[in-house]
Coordinates of C-alpha atoms in Angstrom, one line a residue:
X1 CA 141.9 29.4 139.5
X2 CA 144.7 27.1 138.3
X3 CA 143.5 24.1 136.2
X4 CA 145.9 21.8 138.1
X5 CA 144.0 20.6 141.1
X6 CA 144.2 18.3 144.1
X7 CA 141.5 15.7 143.5
X8 CA 140.4 13.1 146.0
X9 CA 139.0 9.9 144.3
X10 CA 136.9 7.9 146.8
X11 CA 136.3 4.5 145.2
X12 CA 138.9 2.8 143.0
X13 CA 137.0 0.0 141.4
X14 CA 136.7 -0.5 137.6
X15 CA 135.7 3.1 136.9
X16 CA 137.4 4.9 139.8
X17 CA 140.9 3.5 139.2
X18 CA 140.8 4.4 135.6
X19 CA 139.5 7.9 136.3
X20 CA 142.2 8.4 138.9
X21 CA 144.9 7.4 136.4
X22 CA 143.6 9.8 133.8
X23 CA 143.5 12.6 136.4
X24 CA 147.2 12.0 137.2
X25 CA 148.0 12.0 133.5
X26 CA 146.3 15.3 133.1
X27 CA 148.7 16.8 135.7
X28 CA 146.4 16.8 138.7
X29 CA 147.5 15.7 142.2
X30 CA 145.4 12.6 143.1
X31 CA 144.7 11.3 146.6
X32 CA 142.9 7.9 146.3
X33 CA 141.1 5.8 148.8
X34 CA 139.2 2.5 148.6
X35 CA 137.5 0.5 151.3
X36 CA 139.5 -2.6 150.2
X37 CA 143.0 -1.0 150.4
X38 CA 144.6 -3.5 148.1
X39 CA 142.4 -2.3 145.2
X40 CA 143.8 1.2 145.5
X41 CA 147.5 0.2 146.1
X42 CA 148.4 -0.2 142.3
X43 CA 147.6 3.5 141.9
X44 CA 150.8 4.4 143.8
X45 CA 152.8 3.2 140.8
X46 CA 150.9 5.9 138.8
X47 CA 152.0 8.6 141.2
X48 CA 148.7 8.8 143.1
X49 CA 148.8 9.1 146.8
X50 CA 146.9 6.1 148.4
X51 CA 145.3 7.1 151.6
X52 CA 144.3 4.9 154.5
X53 CA 141.0 6.7 155.2
X54 CA 138.5 8.9 153.5
X55 CA 139.4 11.8 155.8
X56 CA 143.1 11.5 154.9
X57 CA 142.2 11.3 151.2
X58 CA 140.1 14.5 151.2
X59 CA 142.4 16.7 153.3
X60 CA 143.4 19.7 151.2
X61 CA 141.5 18.5 148.2
X62 CA 140.0 21.0 145.7
X63 CA 137.6 18.4 144.4
X64 CA 136.3 15.2 146.0
X65 CA 135.1 12.6 143.4
X66 CA 133.0 9.7 144.7
X67 CA 132.6 6.7 142.4
X68 CA 131.2 4.1 144.7
X69 CA 128.7 1.2 144.6
X70 CA 125.6 3.1 145.5
X71 CA 124.2 6.1 147.3
X72 CA 124.4 4.6 150.7
X73 CA 128.1 3.9 150.2
X74 CA 128.7 7.5 149.0
X75 CA 126.8 8.9 152.0
X76 CA 128.7 6.8 154.5
X77 CA 132.1 7.6 153.0
X78 CA 131.5 11.4 153.0
X79 CA 130.4 11.2 156.6
X80 CA 133.7 9.4 157.4
X81 CA 135.6 12.1 155.5
X82 CA 133.6 15.0 157.0
X83 CA 136.1 16.0 159.7
X84 CA 138.7 16.8 157.1
X85 CA 136.4 18.5 154.6
X86 CA 136.7 22.3 154.2
X87 CA 133.6 24.4 153.4
X88 CA 133.6 25.3 149.8
X89 CA 135.2 22.1 148.6
X90 CA 133.6 20.7 145.4
X91 CA 132.0 17.3 145.6
X92 CA 131.5 15.5 142.3
X93 CA 129.2 12.6 142.9
X94 CA 129.6 10.1 140.1
X95 CA 128.0 7.1 141.7
X96 CA 124.8 5.9 140.0
X97 CA 122.8 6.5 143.2
X98 CA 119.1 6.8 142.3
X99 CA 116.8 9.8 142.6
X100 CA 116.1 9.7 146.4
X101 CA 119.8 9.1 147.2
X102 CA 120.9 12.1 145.1
X103 CA 118.6 14.4 147.0
X104 CA 120.0 13.0 150.3
X105 CA 123.6 13.4 149.2
X106 CA 122.9 17.0 148.1
X107 CA 121.5 17.7 151.6
X108 CA 124.6 16.1 153.1
X109 CA 126.8 18.4 151.0
X110 CA 124.8 21.5 152.1
X111 CA 125.2 20.4 155.7
X112 CA 129.0 20.5 155.3
X113 CA 129.2 23.5 153.1
X114 CA 130.3 21.6 150.0
X115 CA 129.6 22.6 146.4
X116 CA 127.6 19.7 145.0
X117 CA 127.7 18.3 141.4
X118 CA 125.6 15.3 140.4
X119 CA 127.8 13.8 137.7
X120 CA 127.3 10.2 136.8
X121 CA 129.2 8.9 133.7
X122 CA 128.4 6.9 130.7
X123 CA 130.9 4.2 129.7
X124 CA 132.7 1.2 131.1
X125 CA 136.2 -0.1 131.6
X126 CA 137.7 0.6 128.2
X127 CA 136.3 4.1 127.6
X128 CA 137.2 4.9 131.3
X129 CA 140.8 3.8 130.8
X130 CA 141.0 5.9 127.6
X131 CA 139.5 9.0 129.2
X132 CA 136.6 8.8 126.8
X133 CA 133.6 8.7 129.2
X134 CA 130.6 10.9 128.7
X135 CA 130.0 13.0 131.9
X136 CA 126.4 13.9 132.7
X137 CA 126.5 16.8 135.0
X138 CA 124.3 19.1 137.0
X139 CA 125.5 21.8 139.3
X140 CA 126.0 25.6 139.8
X141 CA 127.4 27.6 137.0
X142 CA 129.6 29.4 139.5
X143 CA 132.4 26.9 140.2
X144 CA 132.3 25.0 137.0
X145 CA 135.7 26.3 136.2
X146 CA 136.9 24.0 139.0
X147 CA 135.1 20.9 137.8
X148 CA 135.7 21.3 134.1
X149 CA 139.4 20.2 134.2
X150 CA 138.3 17.1 136.1
X151 CA 135.6 16.3 133.6
X152 CA 138.0 16.9 130.7
X153 CA 140.5 14.5 132.2
X154 CA 138.1 11.6 132.5
X155 CA 135.7 12.2 129.6
X156 CA 135.5 13.0 126.0
X157 CA 132.5 15.3 126.5
X158 CA 130.4 16.8 129.3
X159 CA 126.6 17.1 128.9
X160 CA 125.2 19.7 131.4
X161 CA 121.6 18.9 132.4
X162 CA 120.9 21.7 135.0
X163 CA 122.2 24.1 137.6
X164 CA 121.1 22.3 140.7
X165 CA 122.6 18.9 141.5
X166 CA 120.0 18.2 144.1
X167 CA 117.2 17.8 141.5
X168 CA 119.1 14.8 140.0
X169 CA 118.7 15.8 136.4
X170 CA 122.0 14.1 135.5
X171 CA 121.0 11.0 137.4
X172 CA 117.6 10.9 135.6
X173 CA 119.3 11.0 132.2
X174 CA 121.8 8.2 133.4
X175 CA 118.9 6.0 134.5
X176 CA 117.1 6.5 131.1
X177 CA 120.3 5.6 129.2
X178 CA 121.0 2.6 131.4
X179 CA 117.5 1.3 130.9
X180 CA 118.2 1.0 127.2
X181 CA 121.7 -0.5 127.9
X182 CA 120.3 -3.2 130.2
X183 CA 117.4 -4.0 128.0
X184 CA 119.8 -4.5 125.0
X185 CA 122.2 -6.6 127.2
X186 CA 119.4 -8.9 128.4
X187 CA 118.0 -9.3 124.9
X188 CA 121.4 -10.3 123.6
X189 CA 121.6 -13.0 126.2
X190 CA 118.1 -14.3 125.6
X191 CA 118.6 -14.5 121.8
X192 CA 121.7 -16.6 122.3
X193 CA 120.0 -18.8 124.9
X194 CA 117.0 -19.4 122.6
X195 CA 119.4 -20.2 119.7
X196 CA 121.1 -22.8 121.9
X197 CA 117.8 -24.3 123.1
X198 CA 116.5 -24.6 119.5
X199 CA 119.7 -25.9 118.0
X200 CA 120.2 -22.8 115.9
X201 CA 123.7 -21.6 115.0
X202 CA 123.8 -18.0 116.4
X203 CA 125.9 -17.1 113.3
X204 CA 122.8 -17.6 111.2
X205 CA 120.9 -15.0 113.3
X206 CA 123.7 -12.5 112.8
X207 CA 123.8 -13.2 109.1
X208 CA 120.1 -12.5 108.6
X209 CA 120.3 -9.1 110.4
X210 CA 123.6 -8.0 109.1
X211 CA 123.6 -4.5 107.7
X212 CA 119.9 -3.9 108.5
X213 CA 118.2 -1.8 111.1
X214 CA 118.1 -4.7 113.6
X215 CA 121.9 -5.0 113.5
X216 CA 124.0 -3.1 116.1
X217 CA 127.5 -3.2 117.3
X218 CA 126.4 -3.4 120.9
X219 CA 124.5 -6.7 120.3
X220 CA 127.5 -8.2 118.6
X221 CA 129.9 -7.0 121.4
X222 CA 127.9 -8.5 124.2
X223 CA 127.2 -11.7 122.2
X224 CA 130.9 -12.1 121.5
X225 CA 131.7 -12.0 125.3
X226 CA 129.2 -14.8 125.8
X227 CA 130.2 -16.9 122.8
X228 CA 133.9 -16.5 123.4
X229 CA 133.9 -16.9 127.2
X230 CA 135.2 -13.4 127.6
X231 CA 133.1 -12.4 130.6
X232 CA 136.1 -11.6 132.9
X233 CA 137.4 -9.1 133.7
X234 CA 134.1 -7.3 133.6
X235 CA 133.5 -4.0 131.9
X236 CA 130.4 -3.6 134.0
X237 CA 129.7 -6.3 136.5
X238 CA 126.4 -8.2 136.9
X239 CA 126.0 -7.1 140.5
X240 CA 126.3 -3.4 139.6
X241 CA 124.0 -3.8 136.7
X242 CA 121.4 -5.5 138.9
X243 CA 121.6 -2.6 141.3
X244 CA 121.1 -0.1 138.5
X245 CA 118.2 -2.1 137.1
X246 CA 116.4 -2.0 140.4
X247 CA 117.0 1.8 140.6
X248 CA 115.4 2.2 137.2
X249 CA 112.4 0.1 138.1
X250 CA 111.9 2.1 141.3
X251 CA 112.3 5.5 139.5
X252 CA 109.6 4.4 137.1
X253 CA 107.3 3.2 139.9
X254 CA 107.7 6.5 141.8
X255 CA 106.6 8.4 138.6
X256 CA 103.7 6.2 137.7
X257 CA 105.4 4.2 134.9
X258 CA 105.3 0.4 134.8
X259 CA 108.6 -0.8 133.4
X260 CA 107.9 -4.5 132.7
X261 CA 111.0 -5.1 130.6
X262 CA 113.2 -3.4 133.1
X263 CA 111.7 -5.4 136.0
X264 CA 112.2 -8.7 134.2
X265 CA 115.8 -7.6 133.4
X266 CA 116.5 -6.8 137.0
X267 CA 115.2 -10.2 138.0
X268 CA 117.5 -11.9 135.4
X269 CA 120.5 -10.0 136.6
X270 CA 119.8 -10.8 140.2
X271 CA 119.3 -14.5 139.3
X272 CA 122.6 -14.5 137.4
X273 CA 124.4 -13.0 140.4
X274 CA 122.9 -15.6 142.7
X275 CA 124.2 -18.3 140.3
X276 CA 127.7 -17.1 140.9
X277 CA 128.2 -14.6 138.0
X278 CA 128.1 -11.4 140.1
X279 CA 131.6 -10.3 139.3
X280 CA 131.4 -11.2 135.6
X281 CA 130.4 -8.8 132.8
X282 CA 126.7 -8.0 132.8
X283 CA 126.4 -10.0 129.6
X284 CA 126.5 -13.0 132.0
X285 CA 122.8 -12.4 132.5
X286 CA 122.7 -15.0 129.7
X287 CA 123.1 -17.7 132.3
X288 CA 119.8 -16.7 134.0
X289 CA 118.0 -18.4 131.1
X290 CA 119.1 -21.8 132.5
X291 CA 118.8 -23.7 135.7
X292 CA 121.8 -23.4 137.9
X293 CA 123.1 -26.8 136.8
X294 CA 122.9 -25.8 133.1
X295 CA 124.6 -23.2 130.9
X296 CA 127.6 -23.0 133.2
X297 CA 130.1 -22.6 130.4
X298 CA 130.3 -20.2 127.5
X299 CA 127.8 -20.4 124.7
X300 CA 130.5 -21.0 122.2
X301 CA 129.3 -23.0 119.1
X302 CA 130.2 -23.2 115.5
X303 CA 129.9 -20.1 113.4
X304 CA 130.6 -17.6 116.2
X305 CA 133.0 -15.5 114.3
X306 CA 130.2 -13.2 113.1
X307 CA 129.4 -12.2 116.7
X308 CA 132.6 -10.2 117.1
X309 CA 132.6 -6.4 117.5
X310 CA 133.4 -3.6 119.9
X311 CA 133.5 -4.7 123.5
X312 CA 132.7 -1.6 125.4
X313 CA 130.5 1.4 125.4
X314 CA 127.6 0.5 127.7
X315 CA 126.6 2.5 130.6

């Protein structure tokens, strides 16, 4: 099989648009679709074909890549596309969908004779734009020669977790990884909120942990977004983080594990979204520490220079 493919990208938000561009750069033919057409239109300048419907986008595709908000959205879009899908087409499902949804999507794939790969990705806007995502993938060995060029175009490495996408092994690993990401993000926001409340320069906190085991680039990256007012455009939006957080809590509940920190984090993200921060970077969970009438600006104070660092890499 040629390694130059026709790939349908369904969902062109922060991640999907970047993935589509990298697929074009790798020499693949890309047919893109998004529910809000205007979000997909800029891809035409990158030589992607922008379709008016999911069915138009998938017609003739070797690989269909879904990178949508949640499992329900992925299900509905594939159902819309079904009349134009050919048996044997590969479906790469990269939405963070949750365990039950992945099983349902695999069943939908089987119903239409599609070859199903559960393949969520780790990374946000900047690694997505650079083609440096980590792909977590589960699916049949036979047929991997078709998906490998796609994964190579969007990611720096692929981690295979199993041979049956329906079992959700890749999604399970994604939920575990995101549980740490979201806990760290919420902790960064809380330490800055507490600093503000107690009149402590956050720079003093960064100074005392510098170079030690409690110091980490991610803490500094998320803190810098809050301190410098750099929450837009989002690398990973509050609304999407809240959705993932609830999926993590539910996965734990279903398997007999009480995730108190994850549950509190989900509540913080949901509250921040309700306060008007839904489309900002998930570091904006910081604002959930305050009443809606407080903390509405950045947390910028004196001595914020030490809070700078890398500004991507979550997810």
